[in-house]
Short mmCIF file of C-alpha atoms in Angstrom, two decimals:
data_model
loop_
_atom_site.label_atom_id
_atom_site.label_comp_id
_atom_site.label_asym_id
_atom_site.label_seq_id
_atom_site.Cartn_x
_atom_site.Cartn_y
_atom_site.Cartn_z
CA MET A 1 -5.99 -3.33 2.92
CA ILE A 2 -5.99 -5.99 0.37
CA SER A 3 -4.91 -6.39 -3.30
CA SER A 4 -5.90 -9.05 -5.66
CA ILE A 5 -4.79 -10.11 -9.23
CA PHE A 6 -7.12 -12.12 -11.65
CA LEU A 7 -5.89 -14.18 -14.05
CA GLY A 8 -7.47 -16.03 -16.86
CA CYS A 9 -7.25 -17.53 -20.31
CA VAL A 10 8.33 6.92 -13.48
CA GLU A 11 11.44 6.39 -12.58
CA ASP A 12 12.85 8.21 -9.35
CA SER A 13 16.50 9.26 -8.66
CA THR A 14 16.57 7.53 -5.51
CA VAL A 15 16.67 4.30 -7.39
CA ASN A 16 19.36 3.21 -9.65
CA THR A 17 17.08 1.21 -11.93
CA LYS A 18 19.95 -0.50 -13.84
CA THR A 19 21.69 -1.82 -10.58
CA THR A 20 18.37 -2.75 -9.00
CA ILE A 21 17.27 -4.88 -11.90
CA ASN A 22 20.49 -6.53 -12.72
CA THR A 23 21.62 -7.27 -9.16
CA ASP A 24 22.40 -11.02 -8.43
CA SER A 25 22.70 -10.69 -4.69
CA VAL A 26 20.19 -10.30 -1.89
CA ASN A 27 22.71 -7.85 -0.21
CA GLY A 28 22.72 -5.75 -3.36
CA TYR A 29 18.96 -5.40 -3.68
CA ASP A 30 17.03 -2.97 -1.33
CA ILE A 31 13.52 -4.20 -1.40
CA SER A 32 12.13 -1.29 0.73
CA THR A 33 13.72 1.29 -1.65
CA ALA A 34 12.12 -0.61 -4.60
CA ASN A 35 8.71 -0.79 -2.74
CA ASN A 36 8.83 3.00 -1.96
CA ALA A 37 9.88 4.03 -5.56
CA PHE A 38 6.94 1.85 -6.63
CA ALA A 39 4.77 3.71 -4.11
CA PHE A 40 5.39 7.21 -5.55
CA ASP A 41 5.04 6.03 -9.11
CA MET A 42 1.68 4.57 -8.30
CA TYR A 43 0.50 7.64 -6.27
CA SER A 44 1.16 9.78 -9.23
CA LEU A 45 -1.28 7.76 -11.19
CA ILE A 46 -4.05 7.13 -8.93
CA LYS A 47 -4.23 10.66 -7.29
CA ASN A 48 -7.75 11.95 -8.25
CA GLY A 49 -8.14 15.83 -7.84
CA ASP A 50 -9.25 16.91 -4.56
CA GLU A 51 -10.23 13.35 -3.41
CA ASN A 52 -8.70 11.42 -0.41
CA ILE A 53 -6.04 8.94 -1.32
CA PHE A 54 -5.14 5.79 0.57
CA PHE A 55 -3.38 2.65 -0.66
CA SER A 56 -0.75 0.14 0.40
CA PRO A 57 2.17 0.11 -2.00
CA TYR A 58 3.40 -3.01 -0.11
CA SER A 59 0.25 -4.93 -0.74
CA ILE A 60 0.18 -4.10 -4.37
CA PHE A 61 4.01 -4.72 -4.67
CA THR A 62 3.89 -8.07 -3.14
CA THR A 63 0.78 -9.46 -5.01
CA MET A 64 2.48 -8.41 -8.31
CA ALA A 65 5.68 -10.05 -7.12
CA ILE A 66 3.94 -13.49 -6.69
CA CYS A 67 2.63 -13.06 -10.30
CA TYR A 68 6.22 -12.12 -11.45
CA ASP A 69 7.52 -15.17 -10.17
CA GLY A 70 5.67 -16.95 -13.07
CA ALA A 71 6.42 -14.43 -15.71
CA GLU A 72 8.85 -14.91 -18.52
CA GLY A 73 10.05 -12.94 -21.47
CA SER A 74 8.82 -9.55 -22.18
CA THR A 75 6.06 -9.93 -19.53
CA LYS A 76 8.88 -10.41 -16.91
CA GLU A 77 10.88 -7.48 -18.25
CA GLN A 78 8.06 -5.12 -18.14
CA LEU A 79 7.08 -6.12 -14.45
CA SER A 80 10.69 -5.86 -13.56
CA ASP A 81 10.97 -2.31 -15.02
CA ALA A 82 7.64 -0.97 -13.53
CA CYS A 83 7.96 -2.52 -10.00
CA TYR A 84 11.82 -2.38 -9.62
CA TYR A 85 12.05 -6.22 -9.35
CA PRO A 86 15.54 -7.92 -10.00
CA LEU A 87 15.67 -9.99 -13.11
CA ASN A 88 17.14 -12.69 -10.99
CA LYS A 89 13.84 -13.97 -9.33
CA SER A 90 15.82 -15.74 -6.44
CA VAL A 91 16.90 -12.28 -5.15
CA LEU A 92 13.33 -11.15 -5.04
CA GLU A 93 12.17 -14.30 -3.46
CA GLU A 94 14.65 -14.22 -0.64
CA SER A 95 14.10 -10.40 -0.09
CA SER A 96 10.34 -10.99 0.06
CA LYS A 97 10.51 -13.72 2.56
CA GLU A 98 12.65 -11.65 4.80
CA MET A 99 10.09 -8.89 4.51
CA VAL A 100 7.20 -11.12 5.13
CA ASP A 101 8.95 -12.55 8.33
CA THR A 102 9.69 -9.11 9.57
CA ILE A 103 6.04 -7.93 9.18
CA ASN A 104 4.65 -11.11 10.67
CA SER A 105 7.16 -11.16 13.70
CA ASN A 106 4.53 -10.24 16.21
CA SER A 107 4.62 -7.60 18.95
CA ASP A 108 2.97 -6.98 22.35
CA TYR A 109 2.44 -3.38 21.20
CA TYR A 110 0.60 -3.49 18.05
CA SER A 111 -0.97 -5.77 15.35
CA LEU A 112 0.65 -6.19 12.01
CA GLU A 113 0.13 -8.99 9.76
CA THR A 114 0.21 -9.74 6.05
CA ALA A 115 -1.09 -12.82 4.20
CA ASN A 116 -0.95 -14.15 0.77
CA ALA A 117 -3.31 -16.60 -0.99
CA LEU A 118 -3.60 -18.29 -4.30
CA TRP A 119 -7.20 -19.39 -5.33
CA VAL A 120 -6.96 -21.79 -8.16
CA ARG A 121 -9.68 -23.47 -10.09
CA ASN A 122 -10.19 -27.18 -9.60
CA ASP A 123 -7.74 -29.45 -11.59
CA TYR A 124 -5.85 -26.54 -12.66
CA PRO A 125 -2.28 -27.90 -13.28
CA LEU A 126 0.06 -25.46 -11.55
CA ASN A 127 3.78 -25.56 -12.08
CA LYS A 128 5.40 -27.35 -9.20
CA LYS A 129 8.32 -24.73 -8.85
CA PHE A 130 5.69 -22.00 -8.80
CA VAL A 131 3.73 -23.57 -5.89
CA ASN A 132 6.89 -24.11 -4.08
CA ASN A 133 8.08 -20.49 -4.39
CA SER A 134 4.62 -19.16 -3.57
CA GLU A 135 4.55 -21.31 -0.32
CA THR A 136 8.17 -20.98 0.67
CA TYR A 137 8.82 -17.18 -0.03
CA TYR A 138 5.40 -15.71 0.23
CA GLY A 139 3.53 -17.95 2.70
CA GLY A 140 0.99 -18.18 -0.10
CA LYS A 141 -1.62 -20.66 0.79
CA ILE A 142 -3.11 -22.49 -2.22
CA THR A 143 -6.72 -23.36 -2.25
CA ASN A 144 -8.76 -25.00 -5.05
CA VAL A 145 -12.15 -23.46 -5.61
CA ASP A 146 -14.80 -24.35 -8.25
CA PHE A 147 -14.85 -21.12 -10.44
CA ARG A 148 -16.70 -23.02 -13.25
CA ASN A 149 -19.61 -24.52 -11.49
CA GLU A 150 -19.91 -22.54 -8.16
CA PRO A 151 -18.67 -19.02 -8.85
CA GLU A 152 -20.72 -17.52 -6.13
CA GLU A 153 -19.50 -19.85 -3.53
CA SER A 154 -15.86 -19.37 -4.57
CA GLN A 155 -16.61 -15.48 -4.31
CA GLU A 156 -17.87 -15.99 -0.82
CA ILE A 157 -14.88 -18.28 0.23
CA ILE A 158 -12.28 -15.53 -0.86
CA ASN A 159 -14.13 -12.65 0.54
CA GLU A 160 -14.63 -14.37 3.74
CA TRP A 161 -10.71 -15.13 3.96
CA ILE A 162 -10.12 -11.42 3.18
CA ALA A 163 -12.54 -10.17 5.82
CA THR A 164 -11.09 -12.49 8.53
CA LYS A 165 -7.39 -11.40 7.60
CA THR A 166 -8.35 -7.65 7.90
CA ASN A 167 -10.44 -7.93 11.07
CA GLY A 168 -13.65 -7.32 9.12
CA LYS A 169 -12.48 -4.05 7.62
CA ILE A 170 -12.27 -5.20 3.99
CA ARG A 171 -15.38 -6.79 2.78
CA ASP A 172 -16.68 -7.72 -0.68
CA LEU A 173 -13.47 -7.14 -2.57
CA ILE A 174 -14.30 -9.92 -4.99
CA SER A 175 -17.52 -8.38 -6.56
CA ASP A 176 -20.10 -10.37 -8.56
CA ASP A 177 -18.77 -9.53 -12.10
CA MET A 178 -15.05 -10.35 -11.16
CA ILE A 179 -15.30 -14.22 -11.54
CA ASN A 180 -15.94 -15.25 -14.93
CA PRO A 181 -16.98 -19.05 -14.88
CA GLU A 182 -15.49 -19.68 -18.32
CA TRP A 183 -12.13 -17.78 -18.10
CA THR A 184 -11.19 -17.23 -14.42
CA ASP A 185 -8.35 -19.66 -13.62
CA MET A 186 -6.66 -18.09 -10.55
CA ILE A 187 -7.08 -15.22 -8.20
CA ILE A 188 -4.02 -14.04 -6.21
CA THR A 189 -4.73 -12.19 -3.07
CA ASN A 190 -2.59 -10.25 -0.40
CA THR A 191 -3.84 -8.69 2.73
CA LEU A 192 -2.13 -6.07 5.13
CA TYR A 193 -3.78 -5.24 8.52
CA PHE A 194 -2.29 -2.88 11.15
CA LYS A 195 -3.64 -1.59 14.34
CA GLY A 196 -1.48 0.49 16.72
CA ASN A 197 -1.72 3.01 19.58
CA TRP A 198 0.25 6.20 19.31
CA LEU A 199 3.32 6.30 21.67
CA ILE A 200 2.11 9.78 22.59
CA GLU A 201 -1.77 9.87 22.51
CA PHE A 202 -3.85 12.68 21.76
CA ASP A 203 -6.16 13.85 24.87
CA VAL A 204 -9.82 13.26 23.72
CA ASP A 205 -10.72 16.37 25.86
CA ASP A 206 -8.54 18.51 23.67
CA THR A 207 -10.35 17.50 20.36
CA GLN A 208 -12.54 20.27 19.15
CA LYS A 209 -14.30 21.51 15.89
CA GLU A 210 -11.91 23.67 13.90
CA PRO A 211 -11.87 24.61 10.22
CA PHE A 212 -10.02 22.56 7.68
CA TYR A 213 -9.25 24.27 4.38
CA ASN A 214 -9.16 21.80 1.53
CA SER A 215 -7.92 22.85 -2.06
CA SER A 216 -11.37 24.14 -3.12
CA SER A 217 -12.80 25.29 0.13
CA SER A 218 -14.20 28.72 1.05
CA GLU A 219 -12.27 31.03 3.24
CA GLU A 220 -14.31 29.85 6.18
CA GLY A 221 -13.28 26.16 5.56
CA THR A 222 -15.08 23.26 6.87
CA LEU A 223 -15.46 22.33 10.59
CA VAL A 224 -13.83 18.97 11.27
CA ASP A 225 -12.89 17.16 14.48
CA MET A 226 -9.26 18.45 15.19
CA MET A 227 -6.98 16.61 17.71
CA TYR A 228 -4.26 18.44 19.58
CA VAL A 229 -1.24 17.53 21.34
CA TRP A 230 1.91 19.51 22.67
CA LYS A 231 4.90 17.23 23.35
CA TYR A 232 8.40 16.40 21.92
CA PHE A 233 8.58 14.88 18.38
CA SER A 234 10.96 14.35 15.51
CA TYR A 235 10.39 17.42 13.43
CA GLY A 236 11.79 18.85 10.15
CA GLU A 237 11.03 21.36 7.51
CA ASN A 238 12.19 23.00 4.23
CA LYS A 239 10.75 25.90 2.15
CA ASP A 240 8.07 23.72 0.67
CA ALA A 241 6.74 21.44 3.54
CA LYS A 242 6.91 20.47 7.25
CA VAL A 243 7.20 16.94 8.46
CA VAL A 244 6.58 15.36 11.72
CA GLU A 245 6.82 11.82 13.02
CA LEU A 246 4.15 10.21 15.12
CA PRO A 247 5.46 6.93 16.52
CA TYR A 248 3.30 4.04 17.46
CA LYS A 249 3.92 2.14 20.72
CA GLY A 250 6.80 -0.37 20.33
CA ARG A 251 8.55 2.27 17.95
CA ASP A 252 8.70 -0.21 15.14
CA LEU A 253 6.13 1.77 13.05
CA SER A 254 5.62 5.37 12.65
CA MET A 255 3.25 7.79 10.72
CA TYR A 256 5.03 10.48 8.99
CA ILE A 257 2.75 13.52 8.02
CA VAL A 258 4.03 15.77 5.19
CA LEU A 259 2.21 19.14 5.36
CA PRO A 260 2.77 21.43 2.29
CA GLU A 261 3.12 25.19 2.86
CA LYS A 262 0.03 25.92 0.53
CA ASN A 263 -3.51 24.84 0.82
CA ASN A 264 -3.66 23.60 -2.71
CA ILE A 265 -1.65 20.40 -2.73
CA GLU A 266 -1.75 19.75 -6.29
CA ASP A 267 1.45 21.51 -7.38
CA PHE A 268 3.22 19.89 -4.39
CA GLU A 269 2.14 16.42 -5.09
CA ASN A 270 2.80 16.52 -8.86
CA LYS A 271 6.65 17.29 -8.05
CA PHE A 272 7.06 15.44 -4.72
CA THR A 273 9.22 12.37 -5.36
CA LEU A 274 10.62 9.65 -3.23
CA SER A 275 14.04 11.72 -3.17
CA ASP A 276 12.02 14.91 -1.99
CA TYR A 277 10.35 12.81 0.61
CA ASN A 278 13.75 11.26 2.04
CA GLU A 279 15.38 14.92 1.85
CA LEU A 280 12.51 16.26 3.83
CA LYS A 281 12.71 13.44 6.40
CA SER A 282 16.60 14.20 6.65
CA THR A 283 15.81 17.71 8.05
CA MET A 284 14.07 15.94 11.04
CA GLU A 285 15.66 16.42 14.59
CA PRO A 286 14.31 14.34 17.55
CA GLY A 287 13.07 15.95 20.60
CA GLN A 288 11.60 19.04 19.17
CA ASP A 289 8.96 20.98 20.96
CA VAL A 290 6.07 20.69 18.70
CA ARG A 291 2.44 21.65 18.93
CA ILE A 292 0.27 19.31 16.70
CA TRP A 293 -3.26 19.70 15.32
CA LEU A 294 -4.35 16.91 13.24
CA PRO A 295 -7.92 16.05 12.09
CA LYS A 296 -9.44 12.73 12.92
CA TYR A 297 -10.45 10.83 9.78
CA THR A 298 -11.73 7.51 8.56
CA PHE A 299 -12.56 6.29 4.99
CA GLU A 300 -12.51 3.55 2.54
CA THR A 301 -11.22 3.28 -0.97
CA LYS A 302 -11.63 0.62 -3.84
CA THR A 303 -9.40 1.10 -6.93
CA LYS A 304 -8.93 -0.76 -10.04
CA LEU A 305 -5.19 -0.79 -10.92
CA SER A 306 -5.05 -2.33 -14.52
CA ASP A 307 -5.00 1.13 -16.21
CA PRO A 308 -2.21 2.48 -13.92
CA LEU A 309 -0.15 -0.50 -14.26
CA ILE A 310 -0.43 -0.37 -18.02
CA GLU A 311 0.60 3.29 -17.85
CA MET A 312 3.60 2.19 -15.80
CA GLY A 313 4.65 -0.08 -18.67
CA VAL A 314 2.99 -3.48 -17.65
CA VAL A 315 1.48 -3.89 -21.07
CA ASP A 316 1.98 -7.49 -22.21
CA ALA A 317 0.67 -9.07 -18.90
CA PHE A 318 -2.82 -7.76 -19.77
CA ASP A 319 -2.64 -8.85 -23.41
CA VAL A 320 -3.98 -12.30 -24.23
CA GLU A 321 -1.55 -12.35 -27.28
CA ASN A 322 1.68 -11.39 -25.49
CA ALA A 323 1.25 -12.33 -21.73
CA ASP A 324 3.74 -14.94 -20.83
CA PHE A 325 3.04 -16.50 -17.50
CA SER A 326 4.26 -19.94 -18.47
CA GLY A 327 6.05 -20.32 -15.20
CA ILE A 328 2.70 -20.63 -13.34
CA PHE A 329 1.18 -23.61 -14.96
CA ASP A 330 2.34 -26.93 -16.16
CA SER A 331 2.61 -26.41 -19.88
CA GLN A 332 2.66 -30.19 -20.53
CA LYS A 333 -0.85 -30.59 -19.21
CA MET A 334 -2.32 -27.62 -21.06
CA PRO A 335 -3.75 -27.53 -24.47
CA ARG A 336 -1.70 -26.00 -27.21
CA GLY A 337 -1.89 -22.39 -27.52
CA TYR A 338 -3.14 -21.95 -23.97
CA SER A 339 -2.39 -18.42 -22.54
CA LEU A 340 -2.67 -16.84 -19.07
CA LYS A 341 -2.94 -13.19 -18.59
CA ILE A 342 -3.87 -10.69 -16.01
CA ASP A 343 -7.64 -9.75 -16.22
CA ASP A 344 -7.78 -7.14 -13.60
CA VAL A 345 -6.09 -5.83 -10.27
CA VAL A 346 -8.39 -4.60 -7.55
CA HIS A 347 -7.17 -2.72 -4.42
CA GLN A 348 -9.37 -1.97 -1.40
CA THR A 349 -8.44 -0.10 1.77
CA PHE A 350 -9.61 1.11 5.11
CA ILE A 351 -8.09 3.58 7.59
CA GLU A 352 -9.14 5.28 10.77
CA VAL A 353 -6.97 7.84 12.75
CA ASN A 354 -8.13 9.03 16.17
CA GLU A 355 -6.81 10.21 19.45
CA THR A 356 -5.81 6.58 20.33
CA GLY A 357 -4.06 5.61 17.21
CA THR A 358 -4.38 4.01 13.83
CA GLU A 359 -6.30 1.03 12.21
CA ALA A 360 -5.61 0.30 8.61
CA ALA A 361 -6.25 -2.58 6.39
CA ALA A 362 -5.53 -3.22 2.74
CA ALA A 363 -6.06 -5.90 0.16
CA THR A 364 -5.15 -6.50 -3.32
CA ALA A 365 -6.61 -8.92 -5.54
CA GLU A 366 -5.03 -9.90 -8.96
CA ASP A 367 -7.17 -11.65 -11.38
CA MET A 368 -5.29 -13.55 -14.12
CA ALA A 369 -7.32 -13.28 -17.14
CA TYR A 370 14.95 19.33 7.25
CA SER A 371 16.46 22.40 11.70
CA LYS A 372 16.02 25.43 14.00
CA PRO A 373 17.52 26.99 17.35
CA PRO A 374 16.70 24.82 20.46
CA GLY A 375 13.95 26.10 22.74
CA GLU A 376 11.65 27.02 19.86
CA VAL A 377 8.23 25.63 19.80
CA PHE A 378 7.13 24.38 16.44
CA ASP A 379 3.43 24.63 15.31
CA PHE A 380 2.37 21.79 12.87
CA LYS A 381 -1.23 22.55 12.09
CA ALA A 382 -2.64 20.22 9.62
CA ASP A 383 -5.57 22.42 8.69
CA HIS A 384 -5.19 21.91 5.00
CA PRO A 385 -4.46 18.91 2.78
CA PHE A 386 -1.57 16.72 3.63
CA MET A 387 0.12 13.58 2.59
CA PHE A 388 0.73 10.72 5.22
CA PHE A 389 3.01 7.54 5.26
CA ILE A 390 2.84 4.56 7.69
CA GLU A 391 6.36 3.21 7.61
CA ASP A 392 7.91 0.04 9.07
CA LYS A 393 11.01 1.60 10.64
CA ARG A 394 12.75 -1.81 10.86
CA THR A 395 12.90 -1.98 7.12
CA GLY A 396 12.18 1.43 6.02
CA CYS A 397 9.25 0.11 3.87
CA ILE A 398 6.27 2.36 3.18
CA LEU A 399 3.45 0.09 4.16
CA PHE A 400 0.62 2.69 3.56
CA MET A 401 0.50 5.92 1.89
CA GLY A 402 -2.28 8.49 1.25
CA LYS A 403 -3.51 12.06 1.16
CA ILE A 404 -6.18 13.96 3.13
CA GLU A 405 -8.25 16.40 1.35
CA LYS A 406 -11.48 15.80 3.23
CA PRO A 407 -11.16 14.72 6.73
CA GLU A 408 -14.14 13.05 7.78
CA TYR A 409 -14.88 10.90 10.81
CA GLY A 410 -17.67 8.77 11.74
CA GLU A 411 -18.85 5.05 11.95
CA MET A 412 -18.02 3.01 8.84
CA SER A 413 -20.45 0.42 7.57
#
């Protein structure tokens, strides 16, 4: 998964916004809760009827955080409100570094890596403090590229870096029309790649064609490749939905599947908040005897996030007259009246879920211009639309989030 920002010339009861924004202590700021609140806010704005959804809130949250590090004035305040960033930037910087270090701490059981990079036009005078913060707290590698004279080569360089960091799963994030030789000064990119095997795998021999009833399907449903396993899992439920945890080997990460009671997921997802998600998870008890049916699926997405971010309140950052990213560049070396704004934010993802485990990737580019009696067997049959979350259990951070309406499985290009 990848996120990018291009630069050129819903609040949730789980989060105490005032406390979060105004904290001056790293211990007083829960970056995972902020990220997760942002995840649900973003989901509410990008859900698209009966289409599959998949995105990495962490990738977007982090890309925007790098940009936030150079924001001032109302631009900074709006980003803080929308993304739950503390107004004290040093708190976000230290918290982000700890998160990056945890994600990139390596494991013999799975692959998980995030990377940040800043692609800056030749001779662009960056603010030294911004450079230091990007490198120190985000591991942001800064590379000069010739946007002005060689936009195609610049595009190729950035896309190749993204493809390498995502094991070839994210390609061509930067499209032909995203680099404007006259206006593009910087592109900020984040990648997040994960590949892990289930702690309890599904037996391939148990996979068979079974009907899946999406929100608009007929009574017969659509035949899909349905995996099956009967083991002990952490499981919970309430009157609205069931939840089961599928841990990956190493136990640092898990997929949580939230299955609404009704086939039509729209009413559920419109009301399902981070508080509801946490409350549903609180009903879970380990070691429950569960039979699970889960479809195999693989798909890709590519989403423009400028409009959702503006709807979340990030307005000035996209306005050439009001954007204030003066902390990014050396103002003494720029002509009078120079202004830097976000031109576009693009997010691309890939996910594959099968009997063995999960492979997921994301990239963002920001261009500036609940329990029952023991002994009972629980059935968790995901034969209708469901939401899913891949969490880093060490931090509680939602790395990936999505919805399955149409489970399809096959070779991706």
